[in-house]
Amino acid sequence: MEEFGMNTNFYTFTNQKTLIEDFSKTIIDKLEKAIEKKGEAVLLVSGGNTPKPLFEKLRTFDISWNKVKIGLVDERWLDGKHEDSNAKLVKEYLLKDKASKALFIPLYQENLDPLKSIDICSTLVKNKLFPCDVLILGMGDDFHTASLFPNNEKLKDGIDLNNEKYCVSMTPSTAKHTRMSLTLSAILKADNIYLHIQGKNKKEVYEKALKENDFLLSPISAVLKNEKKQIEVYYNE
Ligand SMILES: O=C(O)[C@H](O)[C@@H](O)[C@H](O)[C@H](O)COP(=O)(O)O
């Protein structure tokens, strides 16, 4: 079932399996079209639990993964071996089987202080991961997306559409670890932007976010209500 909002197309699936079947095919189609057109494709993914079955499905597709660059929409600033690292999550769930040939571009750099490395990370993301063909967001119950967290002093920079930097770093009050995140302006540069959410609770948060105009309280609302790009929302109960 499809519902069309201001800038959002909302696709509801009755279960995770049917969503993953449909969503993975949509993503693979975008990647293949990019490879056909440019000779390469860029996929940026978020962390969390929701994308795990999607990653496991994506890696089964037989496409030219050696022409796909995979990066992160955000990272907890941790060594790639730490259990909470998004790089670890991507390596464990996505960069296997057919997709093992993809080129992964990590955000975390051991010798950098994230709070002082925004310019370094922004340059890396801009030069190595953009133009971006597919960007997949998740959403927290606190209305965060990527690592753009509410009630955070750095969020203003993170969602300022005039901020030309591609990254922002913040230490959330509602989640563990200092983070490096793409900024809203970077996220909206992606050609195809998806929000992947699961469970009735997330649906309620999503519906509240559509009505919330204070983006400092609800960063996901800054994405959903943007005036530049269509957001494709994939949801199953
Ligand atoms: O690094 C992260 O934590 C993610 O990028 C984050 O934005 C995630 O997408 C949401 O927190 C949803 O996480 P779940 O899918 O686990 O609910």
CSV table of C-alpha atoms and ligand atoms in Angstrom, one decimal:
chain,number,residue,atom,x,y,z
A,1,MET,CA,0.0,0.0,0.0
A,2,GLU,CA,1.3,3.4,-0.9
A,3,GLU,CA,0.6,6.7,0.9
A,4,PHE,CA,1.9,9.9,-0.5
A,5,GLY,CA,3.0,12.8,1.7
A,6,MET,CA,4.5,16.2,1.0
A,7,ASN,CA,7.9,14.8,0.2
A,8,THR,CA,7.5,11.2,1.3
A,9,ASN,CA,6.2,8.1,-0.4
A,10,PHE,CA,5.2,5.6,2.3
A,11,TYR,CA,5.3,1.9,1.4
A,12,THR,CA,3.7,-0.5,3.9
A,13,PHE,CA,4.4,-4.2,3.9
A,14,THR,CA,2.6,-6.8,5.9
A,15,ASN,CA,5.8,-8.5,7.1
A,16,GLN,CA,9.6,-8.1,7.0
A,17,LYS,CA,10.1,-10.8,4.3
A,18,THR,CA,7.9,-9.0,1.7
A,19,LEU,CA,9.5,-5.7,2.5
A,20,ILE,CA,13.1,-7.0,2.2
A,21,GLU,CA,12.1,-8.8,-1.1
A,22,ASP,CA,10.8,-5.5,-2.6
A,23,PHE,CA,13.2,-3.1,-1.0
A,24,SER,CA,16.3,-5.1,-1.9
A,25,LYS,CA,15.2,-5.3,-5.6
A,26,THR,CA,14.6,-1.5,-5.7
A,27,ILE,CA,18.1,-0.8,-4.3
A,28,ILE,CA,19.8,-3.3,-6.6
A,29,ASP,CA,18.0,-1.8,-9.6
A,30,LYS,CA,19.3,1.7,-8.6
A,31,LEU,CA,22.8,0.4,-8.2
A,32,GLU,CA,22.8,-1.5,-11.5
A,33,LYS,CA,21.4,1.6,-13.4
A,34,ALA,CA,24.2,3.7,-11.8
A,35,ILE,CA,26.9,1.2,-12.9
A,36,GLU,CA,25.4,1.1,-16.4
A,37,LYS,CA,25.5,4.9,-16.6
A,38,LYS,CA,28.7,5.8,-14.7
A,39,GLY,CA,30.7,2.6,-14.4
A,40,GLU,CA,30.3,2.7,-10.6
A,41,ALA,CA,27.7,3.1,-7.9
A,42,VAL,CA,27.8,4.4,-4.3
A,43,LEU,CA,25.6,3.0,-1.5
A,44,LEU,CA,25.5,4.6,1.9
A,45,VAL,CA,24.0,2.7,4.8
A,46,SER,CA,23.0,3.3,8.4
A,47,GLY,CA,23.6,1.1,11.4
A,48,GLY,CA,21.2,-0.4,13.9
A,49,ASN,CA,19.2,-3.7,13.8
A,50,THR,CA,16.6,-2.9,11.2
A,51,PRO,CA,18.9,-3.1,8.2
A,52,LYS,CA,20.5,-6.5,9.1
A,53,PRO,CA,18.1,-8.7,7.1
A,54,LEU,CA,18.2,-6.2,4.2
A,55,PHE,CA,22.0,-6.5,4.1
A,56,GLU,CA,21.8,-10.3,4.2
A,57,LYS,CA,19.4,-10.2,1.2
A,58,LEU,CA,21.4,-7.5,-0.8
A,59,ARG,CA,24.6,-9.5,-0.6
A,60,THR,CA,22.9,-12.4,-2.5
A,61,PHE,CA,22.4,-10.4,-5.7
A,62,ASP,CA,24.8,-11.2,-8.5
A,63,ILE,CA,25.7,-7.7,-9.7
A,64,SER,CA,29.1,-6.0,-10.4
A,65,TRP,CA,29.8,-5.4,-6.7
A,66,ASN,CA,33.5,-4.7,-7.6
A,67,LYS,CA,32.1,-1.4,-9.1
A,68,VAL,CA,30.1,-0.5,-5.9
A,69,LYS,CA,31.5,1.7,-3.2
A,70,ILE,CA,29.8,1.2,0.2
A,71,GLY,CA,30.0,3.8,3.0
A,72,LEU,CA,28.3,4.8,6.2
A,73,VAL,CA,25.7,7.5,6.9
A,74,ASP,CA,27.1,7.6,10.4
A,75,GLU,CA,29.6,5.9,12.7
A,76,ARG,CA,30.1,5.4,16.3
A,77,TRP,CA,33.7,6.5,16.8
A,78,LEU,CA,35.0,3.1,17.7
A,79,ASP,CA,37.6,0.6,16.5
A,80,GLY,CA,36.2,-1.5,13.7
A,81,LYS,CA,36.4,-4.5,16.0
A,82,HIS,CA,34.2,-3.0,18.7
A,83,GLU,CA,30.7,-4.7,18.8
A,84,ASP,CA,29.0,-1.3,18.4
A,85,SER,CA,30.9,-0.3,15.3
A,86,ASN,CA,28.8,0.3,12.2
A,87,ALA,CA,31.8,-0.7,10.1
A,88,LYS,CA,31.8,-4.1,11.9
A,89,LEU,CA,28.0,-4.4,11.3
A,90,VAL,CA,28.5,-3.8,7.5
A,91,LYS,CA,31.4,-6.2,7.3
A,92,GLU,CA,29.4,-8.9,9.2
A,93,TYR,CA,26.1,-8.6,7.4
A,94,LEU,CA,26.7,-7.0,4.0
A,95,LEU,CA,30.3,-7.4,2.8
A,96,LYS,CA,30.0,-11.1,2.3
A,97,ASP,CA,28.9,-13.6,-0.5
A,98,LYS,CA,28.5,-11.7,-3.8
A,99,ALA,CA,29.0,-8.3,-2.1
A,100,SER,CA,32.4,-9.2,-0.7
A,101,LYS,CA,33.9,-7.6,-3.8
A,102,ALA,CA,32.4,-4.2,-3.0
A,103,LEU,CA,34.8,-1.4,-1.8
A,104,PHE,CA,34.1,-0.3,1.8
A,105,ILE,CA,35.1,3.2,2.7
A,106,PRO,CA,35.1,3.5,6.6
A,107,LEU,CA,34.5,6.7,8.5
A,108,TYR,CA,36.4,5.9,11.7
A,109,GLN,CA,40.1,6.7,11.7
A,110,GLU,CA,42.0,5.5,14.8
A,111,ASN,CA,44.3,8.5,15.2
A,112,LEU,CA,41.6,11.2,14.9
A,113,ASP,CA,39.6,12.9,17.6
A,114,PRO,CA,36.1,13.0,16.0
A,115,LEU,CA,35.2,16.3,17.6
A,116,LYS,CA,38.2,17.9,15.8
A,117,SER,CA,38.1,15.9,12.6
A,118,ILE,CA,34.9,17.2,10.9
A,119,ASP,CA,36.9,18.7,8.0
A,120,ILE,CA,38.9,15.6,7.4
A,121,CYS,CA,35.8,13.4,7.4
A,122,SER,CA,33.8,15.8,5.3
A,123,THR,CA,36.6,15.8,2.6
A,124,LEU,CA,36.8,12.0,2.7
A,125,VAL,CA,33.0,11.6,2.3
A,126,LYS,CA,32.7,14.3,-0.4
A,127,ASN,CA,35.6,13.0,-2.5
A,128,LYS,CA,35.1,9.3,-2.1
A,129,LEU,CA,31.3,8.8,-1.6
A,130,PHE,CA,29.6,11.5,-3.6
A,131,PRO,CA,27.8,11.6,-5.9
A,132,CYS,CA,25.8,9.0,-3.9
A,133,ASP,CA,23.3,6.8,-5.7
A,134,VAL,CA,21.5,5.2,-2.8
A,135,LEU,CA,21.3,6.4,0.8
A,136,ILE,CA,19.4,4.4,3.5
A,137,LEU,CA,18.4,6.0,6.8
A,138,GLY,CA,17.0,4.5,9.9
A,139,MET,CA,15.2,6.3,12.7
A,140,GLY,CA,15.3,6.1,16.5
A,141,ASP,CA,12.4,6.4,18.9
A,142,ASP,CA,13.9,9.7,19.9
A,143,PHE,CA,13.4,11.0,16.4
A,144,HIS,CA,17.1,10.8,15.5
A,145,THR,CA,18.3,9.7,12.1
A,146,ALA,CA,21.9,9.0,11.1
A,147,SER,CA,23.6,10.3,14.1
A,148,LEU,CA,21.7,13.6,14.1
A,149,PHE,CA,20.3,13.5,17.6
A,150,PRO,CA,17.8,15.8,19.3
A,151,ASN,CA,18.5,18.2,22.1
A,152,ASN,CA,22.2,18.4,21.1
A,153,GLU,CA,24.3,21.5,20.8
A,154,LYS,CA,25.9,20.3,17.5
A,155,LEU,CA,22.5,19.5,15.9
A,156,LYS,CA,22.0,23.0,14.6
A,157,ASP,CA,25.1,22.7,12.4
A,158,GLY,CA,24.0,19.2,11.5
A,159,ILE,CA,20.7,20.3,10.0
A,160,ASP,CA,21.7,23.7,8.7
A,161,LEU,CA,21.1,23.5,4.9
A,162,ASN,CA,23.7,26.2,4.4
A,163,ASN,CA,26.3,24.1,6.1
A,164,GLU,CA,28.5,23.0,3.2
A,165,LYS,CA,30.4,20.4,5.3
A,166,TYR,CA,29.4,16.8,4.8
A,167,CYS,CA,30.0,15.6,8.4
A,168,VAL,CA,29.2,16.7,11.9
A,169,SER,CA,30.3,15.0,15.1
A,170,MET,CA,28.3,14.8,18.3
A,171,THR,CA,28.0,13.0,21.6
A,172,PRO,CA,24.3,12.1,22.0
A,173,SER,CA,22.6,12.2,25.4
A,174,THR,CA,20.2,9.5,24.3
A,175,ALA,CA,22.6,6.9,22.9
A,176,LYS,CA,26.1,5.6,23.5
A,177,HIS,CA,29.4,6.7,21.9
A,178,THR,CA,30.5,9.9,20.2
A,179,ARG,CA,29.4,9.8,16.6
A,180,MET,CA,30.4,11.1,13.2
A,181,SER,CA,27.4,11.7,11.0
A,182,LEU,CA,26.6,13.0,7.6
A,183,THR,CA,24.9,16.4,7.8
A,184,LEU,CA,21.4,17.0,6.5
A,185,SER,CA,22.8,18.9,3.5
A,186,ALA,CA,25.0,15.9,2.6
A,187,ILE,CA,22.1,13.4,3.1
A,188,LEU,CA,19.9,15.4,0.7
A,189,LYS,CA,22.6,15.4,-2.0
A,190,ALA,CA,22.0,11.6,-2.4
A,191,ASP,CA,20.1,10.7,-5.6
A,192,ASN,CA,17.8,8.2,-3.9
A,193,ILE,CA,17.0,8.5,-0.2
A,194,TYR,CA,15.3,5.8,1.7
A,195,LEU,CA,14.0,5.5,5.3
A,196,HIS,CA,13.7,2.0,6.5
A,197,ILE,CA,11.6,1.5,9.7
A,198,GLN,CA,10.0,-1.5,11.4
A,199,GLY,CA,7.4,-2.0,14.1
A,200,LYS,CA,4.2,-0.1,15.2
A,201,ASN,CA,6.2,2.0,17.6
A,202,LYS,CA,8.4,3.4,14.8
A,203,LYS,CA,5.2,4.1,12.7
A,204,GLU,CA,3.9,6.2,15.6
A,205,VAL,CA,7.2,8.1,15.8
A,206,TYR,CA,7.1,8.6,12.1
A,207,GLU,CA,3.6,10.0,12.1
A,208,LYS,CA,4.5,12.3,15.0
A,209,ALA,CA,7.6,13.4,13.0
A,210,LEU,CA,5.4,14.4,10.0
A,211,LYS,CA,3.6,16.8,12.3
A,212,GLU,CA,6.7,18.2,14.1
A,213,ASN,CA,8.1,21.5,12.9
A,214,ASP,CA,10.8,21.8,15.6
A,215,PHE,CA,13.7,20.0,13.9
A,216,LEU,CA,15.9,20.4,16.9
A,217,LEU,CA,13.5,18.1,18.7
A,218,SER,CA,13.0,15.9,15.7
A,219,PRO,CA,15.9,15.7,13.3
A,220,ILE,CA,14.1,13.1,11.2
A,221,SER,CA,11.4,15.7,10.5
A,222,ALA,CA,14.1,17.8,8.8
A,223,VAL,CA,14.6,15.0,6.4
A,224,LEU,CA,10.9,14.2,5.9
A,225,LYS,CA,9.9,17.8,5.4
A,226,ASN,CA,12.8,18.8,3.2
A,227,GLU,CA,11.9,20.7,0.0
A,228,LYS,CA,14.6,19.2,-2.2
A,229,LYS,CA,14.3,15.5,-2.4
A,230,GLN,CA,11.6,12.8,-2.3
A,231,ILE,CA,12.1,10.4,0.7
A,232,GLU,CA,11.0,6.8,0.1
A,233,VAL,CA,9.8,5.2,3.3
A,234,TYR,CA,9.7,1.4,3.7
A,235,TYR,CA,7.8,0.1,6.7
A,236,ASN,CA,6.6,-3.2,8.0
A,237,GLU,CA,4.9,-4.0,11.3
B,1,LIG,O1,24.4,4.2,14.0
B,1,LIG,C1,23.2,4.1,14.2
B,1,LIG,O2,22.7,3.8,15.3
B,1,LIG,C2,22.2,4.3,13.1
B,1,LIG,O3,22.7,4.9,12.0
B,1,LIG,C3,20.9,4.9,13.7
B,1,LIG,O4,20.5,6.1,13.1
B,1,LIG,C4,19.9,3.9,13.4
B,1,LIG,O5,19.5,3.8,12.1
B,1,LIG,C5,18.7,4.1,14.3
B,1,LIG,O6,19.1,4.2,15.6
B,1,LIG,C6,17.7,2.9,14.2
B,1,LIG,O7,18.2,1.8,14.8
B,1,LIG,P1,17.4,0.4,14.8
B,1,LIG,O8,17.3,0.0,13.4
B,1,LIG,O9,18.3,-0.5,15.6
B,1,LIG,O10,16.1,0.7,15.5
